Every structure is written in C-alpha cells, then in structure tokens.
Amino acid sequence: ANTSQLHVVNQPLGMRKQITFFEEPIGNASFEPTKGEYLILSKDVGGNEFAQLYKYDLKTLQLTLLTDGGRSQNGNINWRKDGKGFFFASTMRNGKDRDIYYMNPNDLTSIKMILQVEGGGWNIQDISEDSEVLIIGEYISANESHLWLLNVENGKLTEFTPRNQKGVVSGQGIFAKNQNGIYYITDFENEFAQLVYKNLNTNQVEYLSKIPWDVERFEVSEDGKNILFSTNEAGASKLYKLDTKTQKYSILPGIPMGSIGGFGVYKTLPFVGITLSHAKSLSDVYYFYF
C-alpha cells in the first residue's frame, strides 16, 4: 500500500488480514486488553507529526477522535489491567511539555491530567497490577535518563533511580509479577547497560545480567517465571532467557544472525514473537519456541 496500515495474523504462517484502510499512515496501535473488540491507534495528518489518538471499532469500523485534534503529540498508551481506561502522554497543554493523562475511551469527558511536567522527554514505562502506580521515564539525553514512580490517586511523583546520578542511563522499568520489585536497564557503575532488579521493600539492587555488551530491551513472561532480554553484540542481536527464580540465563540458539527490532512473549504459550532483519530478509516477523 502507499501508507503503513494495521494487519492481523492469527497464527504462524496464517493469512495476513488488513484491518485499517486510511490515507494517512498508522503510527502505532493497542488492543483493548480484555475483549479486544476495539483498539486505540495514533495517526497524524500529512506527516505533520502531531499524532492524535482514535478509537477504532473492529466490528463497525467506526473511527472516533479521542484527543484534541490540534497541534499536539499524543501516544505512549498503557492500559489499566481491567481495560476500563488507559494512561497516555500528551503535549496538548502547551505543545511542548509531555504530561501524563488518563482516559476512558468510551467516555470522551473522562480525560484528565495525572501529572504535569516540564520537558518533552517524559513517558510511561509500566503500570502496577492494581493500576495504582505508574513507572515513569524521564529522558534527558542519550547519556542520561531516569525512572520515577507516580501514585495515580494523589499525583505524587517519587524518585526510583536517583535524579542526582548525572550521566547515567536508566530505562524500561517493568513491575515484577509479585509487585515487590521492578526490573529495569541501567548503566550505573557499568561500562555497559545491564538488566537489574530493585526490591521495593528493601531498595536492594541486584544485577541480573553480567555481559560485556549492552542489554537493549527485555520482556517478562505472563507468569513471571522467565525474562527474555536482547543484547547488541558487535552489531548483532542475541536473545537470552533468564529464570527469575534461579537468576541463571542462557542464550537462545537457532535465531539467525541479524538485528532484532523487537519481540514480545505470548501470553498463553511458551513462544516469543520476533521482528528480525538479517542478510536474507528485511524486518520479517517470526515466532520462536522457548
């Protein structure tokens, strides 16, 4: 097509079904997490980079504008676990500062600001199981970023990684399934970015990976028993599986040498979906049994 649109593939090697047919390209999208009857998508107009959020009903194909429709950037969707609404980041207040908002997409009057900030580098990393706490990332530069905890009820923002650690990159925070700690990536006191775990009760930090290469991203399995994390090793991606109980990890064999653009763990099966570019293929999607 002339523009990037959304497609669904229900099983490996299954038929690809296109589900959006707009003139403008789709930026990203997120299914409503309980029934999946609609999704929230973002798109701009004419490449103006002012992405707006829309509700897209998969039965009626009705598209409903949710945000202001003006010169604002909207995205970074994170759903409540019960699917009653989602949190997102937006510059709608003044066009430059990226505040945090909440919305029930079935009630257009429900939108409200949760956190007002200064700067455009703020984003939502994860949401607690009870939907009461958000992990918030603050991007300052390629050489410095921090994590915060936001209490949704009272709007209180608390440092998670010390804000006075200049020149430290900390990001991609994800709650452990028992909610007692948070996994994240940091290069604090390390030459390379590593996967770590911080206990929220004791504040003890444990380094889970000890690899002389940068950990780029990770995903926690639905049951919390495994973490998959990828590294960039001399320009080639490697994928590892870590047992959260024993903290032992090993590389997953059989993946062609190339660059992993992203991956996600299946909810009900021990599979991982991988976007992979390599010498014989450009950015195809694979599934891998782990």
PDB file of N, CA and C in Angstrom, residues 155-191:
ATOM      1  N   GLY A 155      -1.234  11.821  42.573  1.00  0.00           N
ATOM      2  CA  GLY A 155      -0.325  12.504  41.660  1.00  0.00           C
ATOM      3  C   GLY A 155       1.078  12.697  42.189  1.00  0.00           C
ATOM      4  N   LYS A 156       1.436  12.007  43.293  1.00  0.00           N
ATOM      5  CA  LYS A 156       2.766  12.159  43.874  1.00  0.00           C
ATOM      6  C   LYS A 156       3.805  11.425  43.046  1.00  0.00           C
ATOM      7  N   LEU A 157       4.899  12.124  42.735  1.00  0.00           N
ATOM      8  CA  LEU A 157       5.989  11.567  41.944  1.00  0.00           C
ATOM      9  C   LEU A 157       7.179  11.315  42.856  1.00  0.00           C
ATOM     10  N   THR A 158       7.694  10.068  42.849  1.00  0.00           N
ATOM     11  CA  THR A 158       8.786   9.676  43.735  1.00  0.00           C
ATOM     12  C   THR A 158       9.959   9.155  42.919  1.00  0.00           C
ATOM     13  N   GLU A 159      11.160   9.566  43.280  1.00  0.00           N
ATOM     14  CA  GLU A 159      12.355   9.057  42.594  1.00  0.00           C
ATOM     15  C   GLU A 159      12.475   7.555  42.768  1.00  0.00           C
ATOM     16  N   PHE A 160      12.738   6.873  41.653  1.00  0.00           N
ATOM     17  CA  PHE A 160      13.051   5.443  41.732  1.00  0.00           C
ATOM     18  C   PHE A 160      14.540   5.225  41.510  1.00  0.00           C
ATOM     19  N   THR A 161      15.079   5.835  40.472  1.00  0.00           N
ATOM     20  CA  THR A 161      16.531   5.890  40.304  1.00  0.00           C
ATOM     21  C   THR A 161      16.961   7.313  40.675  1.00  0.00           C
ATOM     22  N   PRO A 162      18.048   7.471  41.416  1.00  0.00           N
ATOM     23  CA  PRO A 162      18.438   8.801  41.918  1.00  0.00           C
ATOM     24  C   PRO A 162      18.593   9.833  40.816  1.00  0.00           C
ATOM     25  N   ARG A 163      17.894  10.938  40.954  1.00  0.00           N
ATOM     26  CA  ARG A 163      17.912  12.002  39.957  1.00  0.00           C
ATOM     27  C   ARG A 163      19.267  12.706  39.905  1.00  0.00           C
ATOM     28  N   ASN A 164      20.046  12.601  40.983  1.00  0.00           N
ATOM     29  CA  ASN A 164      21.350  13.273  41.015  1.00  0.00           C
ATOM     30  C   ASN A 164      22.460  12.463  40.352  1.00  0.00           C
ATOM     31  N   GLN A 165      22.122  11.290  39.809  1.00  0.00           N
ATOM     32  CA  GLN A 165      23.118  10.488  39.097  1.00  0.00           C
ATOM     33  C   GLN A 165      23.241  11.011  37.666  1.00  0.00           C
ATOM     34  N   LYS A 166      24.076  12.002  37.467  1.00  0.00           N
ATOM     35  CA  LYS A 166      24.258  12.586  36.150  1.00  0.00           C
ATOM     36  C   LYS A 166      25.042  11.631  35.257  1.00  0.00           C
ATOM     37  N   GLY A 167      24.703  11.619  33.976  1.00  0.00           N
ATOM     38  CA  GLY A 167      25.409  10.773  33.032  1.00  0.00           C
ATOM     39  C   GLY A 167      25.083   9.302  33.144  1.00  0.00           C
ATOM     40  N   VAL A 168      23.950   8.969  33.804  1.00  0.00           N
ATOM     41  CA  VAL A 168      23.514   7.575  33.941  1.00  0.00           C
ATOM     42  C   VAL A 168      22.241   7.372  33.124  1.00  0.00           C
ATOM     43  N   VAL A 169      22.207   6.284  32.380  1.00  0.00           N
ATOM     44  CA  VAL A 169      21.029   5.944  31.591  1.00  0.00           C
ATOM     45  C   VAL A 169      20.284   4.807  32.281  1.00  0.00           C
ATOM     46  N   SER A 170      19.060   5.068  32.723  1.00  0.00           N
ATOM     47  CA  SER A 170      18.202   4.049  33.333  1.00  0.00           C
ATOM     48  C   SER A 170      16.851   4.094  32.646  1.00  0.00           C
ATOM     49  N   GLY A 171      16.356   2.937  32.227  1.00  0.00           N
ATOM     50  CA  GLY A 171      15.091   2.932  31.498  1.00  0.00           C
ATOM     51  C   GLY A 171      14.435   1.577  31.442  1.00  0.00           C
ATOM     52  N   GLN A 172      13.324   1.514  30.737  1.00  0.00           N
ATOM     53  CA  GLN A 172      12.456   0.353  30.548  1.00  0.00           C
ATOM     54  C   GLN A 172      12.158  -0.361  31.861  1.00  0.00           C
ATOM     55  N   GLY A 173      11.475   0.311  32.763  1.00  0.00           N
ATOM     56  CA  GLY A 173      11.076  -0.312  34.015  1.00  0.00           C
ATOM     57  C   GLY A 173       9.824  -1.158  33.850  1.00  0.00           C
ATOM     58  N   ILE A 174       9.839  -2.367  34.399  1.00  0.00           N
ATOM     59  CA  ILE A 174       8.685  -3.271  34.370  1.00  0.00           C
ATOM     60  C   ILE A 174       8.505  -3.877  35.760  1.00  0.00           C
ATOM     61  N   PHE A 175       7.278  -3.845  36.269  1.00  0.00           N
ATOM     62  CA  PHE A 175       6.991  -4.442  37.563  1.00  0.00           C
ATOM     63  C   PHE A 175       7.177  -5.959  37.524  1.00  0.00           C
ATOM     64  N   ALA A 176       7.764  -6.503  38.608  1.00  0.00           N
ATOM     65  CA  ALA A 176       7.781  -7.950  38.785  1.00  0.00           C
ATOM     66  C   ALA A 176       6.348  -8.412  39.027  1.00  0.00           C
ATOM     67  N   LYS A 177       6.050  -9.656  38.708  1.00  0.00           N
ATOM     68  CA  LYS A 177       4.678 -10.146  38.819  1.00  0.00           C
ATOM     69  C   LYS A 177       4.171 -10.144  40.252  1.00  0.00           C
ATOM     70  N   ASN A 178       5.094 -10.285  41.227  1.00  0.00           N
ATOM     71  CA  ASN A 178       4.665 -10.238  42.629  1.00  0.00           C
ATOM     72  C   ASN A 178       4.534  -8.805  43.147  1.00  0.00           C
ATOM     73  N   GLN A 179       4.851  -7.826  42.279  1.00  0.00           N
ATOM     74  CA  GLN A 179       4.739  -6.397  42.600  1.00  0.00           C
ATOM     75  C   GLN A 179       5.692  -5.944  43.702  1.00  0.00           C
ATOM     76  N   ASN A 180       6.613  -6.803  44.129  1.00  0.00           N
ATOM     77  CA  ASN A 180       7.558  -6.446  45.192  1.00  0.00           C
ATOM     78  C   ASN A 180       8.809  -5.751  44.668  1.00  0.00           C
ATOM     79  N   GLY A 181       8.959  -5.708  43.360  1.00  0.00           N
ATOM     80  CA  GLY A 181      10.159  -5.097  42.807  1.00  0.00           C
ATOM     81  C   GLY A 181       9.953  -4.695  41.366  1.00  0.00           C
ATOM     82  N   ILE A 182      10.983  -4.101  40.802  1.00  0.00           N
ATOM     83  CA  ILE A 182      10.944  -3.613  39.426  1.00  0.00           C
ATOM     84  C   ILE A 182      12.214  -4.027  38.707  1.00  0.00           C
ATOM     85  N   TYR A 183      12.044  -4.553  37.504  1.00  0.00           N
ATOM     86  CA  TYR A 183      13.164  -4.831  36.618  1.00  0.00           C
ATOM     87  C   TYR A 183      13.401  -3.592  35.741  1.00  0.00           C
ATOM     88  N   TYR A 184      14.657  -3.278  35.475  1.00  0.00           N
ATOM     89  CA  TYR A 184      14.947  -2.178  34.570  1.00  0.00           C
ATOM     90  C   TYR A 184      16.356  -2.330  34.021  1.00  0.00           C
ATOM     91  N   ILE A 185      16.711  -1.468  33.087  1.00  0.00           N
ATOM     92  CA  ILE A 185      18.024  -1.489  32.459  1.00  0.00           C
ATOM     93  C   ILE A 185      18.778  -0.229  32.870  1.00  0.00           C
ATOM     94  N   THR A 186      20.039  -0.381  33.277  1.00  0.00           N
ATOM     95  CA  THR A 186      20.830   0.782  33.662  1.00  0.00           C
ATOM     96  C   THR A 186      22.305   0.542  33.385  1.00  0.00           C
ATOM     97  N   ASP A 187      23.038   1.633  33.170  1.00  0.00           N
ATOM     98  CA  ASP A 187      24.496   1.534  33.030  1.00  0.00           C
ATOM     99  C   ASP A 187      25.198   2.148  34.244  1.00  0.00           C
ATOM    100  N   PHE A 188      24.476   2.291  35.353  1.00  0.00           N
ATOM    101  CA  PHE A 188      25.066   2.856  36.569  1.00  0.00           C
ATOM    102  C   PHE A 188      26.252   2.005  37.037  1.00  0.00           C
ATOM    103  N   GLU A 189      27.405   2.638  37.185  1.00  0.00           N
ATOM    104  CA  GLU A 189      28.645   1.990  37.608  1.00  0.00           C
ATOM    105  C   GLU A 189      29.040   0.837  36.694  1.00  0.00           C
ATOM    106  N   ASN A 190      28.616   0.893  35.440  1.00  0.00           N
ATOM    107  CA  ASN A 190      28.954  -0.137  34.472  1.00  0.00           C
ATOM    108  C   ASN A 190      29.306   0.503  33.137  1.00  0.00           C
ATOM    109  N   GLU A 191      30.203  -0.144  32.415  1.00  0.00           N
ATOM    110  CA  GLU A 191      30.526   0.317  31.069  1.00  0.00           C
ATOM    111  C   GLU A 191      29.375   0.048  30.120  1.00  0.00           C
TER     112      GLU A 191
END
